Amino acid sequence: MSAQTLRIPRSDFGRGHVHAVAGCYFVASFAALGLPPYLTEILPELGDREARWAGVLYVVPTVFGALGAPLWGRLADRFGRKRLLLRAQLGLAVSFLLAGWADSLAMFTVALVLQGILGGTFAASNGYLGAALEGPALSKALTLMQGSARAALVAAPIVVGALSGWLSPHRQYALLAVLPLTAALLLAALPEPAPAGPPRREPETAVTQAPARVSLRGLFALEFAFVFSTVISFPYLIELVDERLPGTSPTVTGVLFALPHLCYLVSALTVHSVFRDRPRAGLALGFTCIALGLAGHGIADSLPTLIAVRLLLGAGLTLGLVCLSVLAADCAKGRSPGRMFGSLELFSKAGAVVAGVTAAAGSARYGPAAPVLIGGAAAAVAAALLPTLHLRTRWSH
């Protein structure tokens, strides 16, 4: 069967295809999201007895993933989005096998570097969907993809912890390599949604009559600010809870960590239906909720208060992720989806890396409350500047 016969028009790309892509991303994300929290247990087996390299290695896949994402996006537009999506899943499987069988810190580090370079399943999945869908259908699909990421972030550490009694987290890398391999086999049955070729050019009159609600440059800036302001609170939350509520059980701490992501899973589709026609207003409200929620972390001194501020942060997280998906779908019109979503992933991962470095520096100098206060201040600035930014200017293709 030729490659041309495997391609299907946009109108025939249905809900089942979207769910298949999102499900495969969820499956493949287990090791990538579930094992890094256990680096402090993995590294002593590799010679780093005090796990001093845990913080650095935590961001290694993110850094190299950010560097590789734009290149893989361009190759997807040239050679086919499905091929590059399969490449990303197989790349994860290879890197996980290498990490699971690594017998030295150097080899394990190489495996994490390869995970970043060869992975990129989220950007590849979004590029695949962007070639098949547009407008509200694409933004809803991107919202579902974020739901897959949140579900994996909640479930994966729990599953890894449960398996730790039988198999060390280090060797689980090799075991969980079967998940992206399985995802690749499932994705092989999906069609190529559109010919890989030059981006569709829109007439100047159409651009003038219906300008994008956000410029591409503005979208990248908003993505960086959003990821920075939310991710900065993740690394030291457990330490903050232990400081404010001594004796809190690990189960309760884990639930507090998961609450914002659970909010997204419960309410994302409803938020999408409410704000798909006014994403800038929803994003401004999301930044405001994040600012208030993180500021509340700085003064919360009881379990009910912590639950309340975590839920407020969850509301901001949901509004921000959903509205950014709507804006990304708007920007994707007339552009090569692989290149655009690859570049968007670069700014997203850059925000995460800067957030991690800032959190480490702030916590070391001012204590575990510093990251949430810095993130709250960044979100407040973004919420204040958003209405004044000239984001309606269409950026160059």
PDB file of N, CA and C in Angstrom, residues 42 53 67 87 99 107 117 261 292 300 357:
ATOM      1  N   ILE A  42      17.703   6.241  42.722  1.00  0.00           N
ATOM      2  CA  ILE A  42      18.408   5.589  41.612  1.00  0.00           C
ATOM      3  C   ILE A  42      19.904   5.874  41.653  1.00  0.00           C
ATOM      4  N   TRP A  53      23.686  14.731  42.160  1.00  0.00           N
ATOM      5  CA  TRP A  53      23.418  15.092  40.772  1.00  0.00           C
ATOM      6  C   TRP A  53      21.930  14.990  40.414  1.00  0.00           C
ATOM      7  N   LEU A  67      16.145  21.620  22.911  1.00  0.00           N
ATOM      8  CA  LEU A  67      17.060  21.899  21.804  1.00  0.00           C
ATOM      9  C   LEU A  67      16.682  21.128  20.548  1.00  0.00           C
ATOM     10  N   ARG A  87       9.043   7.886  15.253  1.00  0.00           N
ATOM     11  CA  ARG A  87      10.441   8.047  15.648  1.00  0.00           C
ATOM     12  C   ARG A  87      10.570   8.449  17.106  1.00  0.00           C
ATOM     13  N   ALA A  99      18.842   3.413  29.845  1.00  0.00           N
ATOM     14  CA  ALA A  99      18.842   3.896  31.231  1.00  0.00           C
ATOM     15  C   ALA A  99      18.660   2.745  32.212  1.00  0.00           C
ATOM     16  N   MET A 107      26.889   6.492  31.945  1.00  0.00           N
ATOM     17  CA  MET A 107      26.004   5.852  30.975  1.00  0.00           C
ATOM     18  C   MET A 107      24.551   6.262  31.223  1.00  0.00           C
ATOM     19  N   ILE A 117      16.837  14.088  23.389  1.00  0.00           N
ATOM     20  CA  ILE A 117      17.060  14.300  21.958  1.00  0.00           C
ATOM     21  C   ILE A 117      16.115  13.463  21.106  1.00  0.00           C
ATOM     22  N   HIS A 261      -3.633  19.128  39.161  1.00  0.00           N
ATOM     23  CA  HIS A 261      -3.738  18.312  37.952  1.00  0.00           C
ATOM     24  C   HIS A 261      -5.088  17.586  37.902  1.00  0.00           C
ATOM     25  N   LEU A 292      -2.721  34.377  42.846  1.00  0.00           N
ATOM     26  CA  LEU A 292      -3.365  34.332  44.167  1.00  0.00           C
ATOM     27  C   LEU A 292      -3.113  32.990  44.851  1.00  0.00           C
ATOM     28  N   ALA A 300      -0.201  29.870  53.945  1.00  0.00           N
ATOM     29  CA  ALA A 300      -1.040  28.757  54.398  1.00  0.00           C
ATOM     30  C   ALA A 300      -0.357  28.007  55.537  1.00  0.00           C
ATOM     31  N   VAL A 357      15.814  26.014  37.870  1.00  0.00           N
ATOM     32  CA  VAL A 357      17.024  26.681  38.364  1.00  0.00           C
ATOM     33  C   VAL A 357      16.670  27.771  39.371  1.00  0.00           C
TER      34      VAL A 357
END
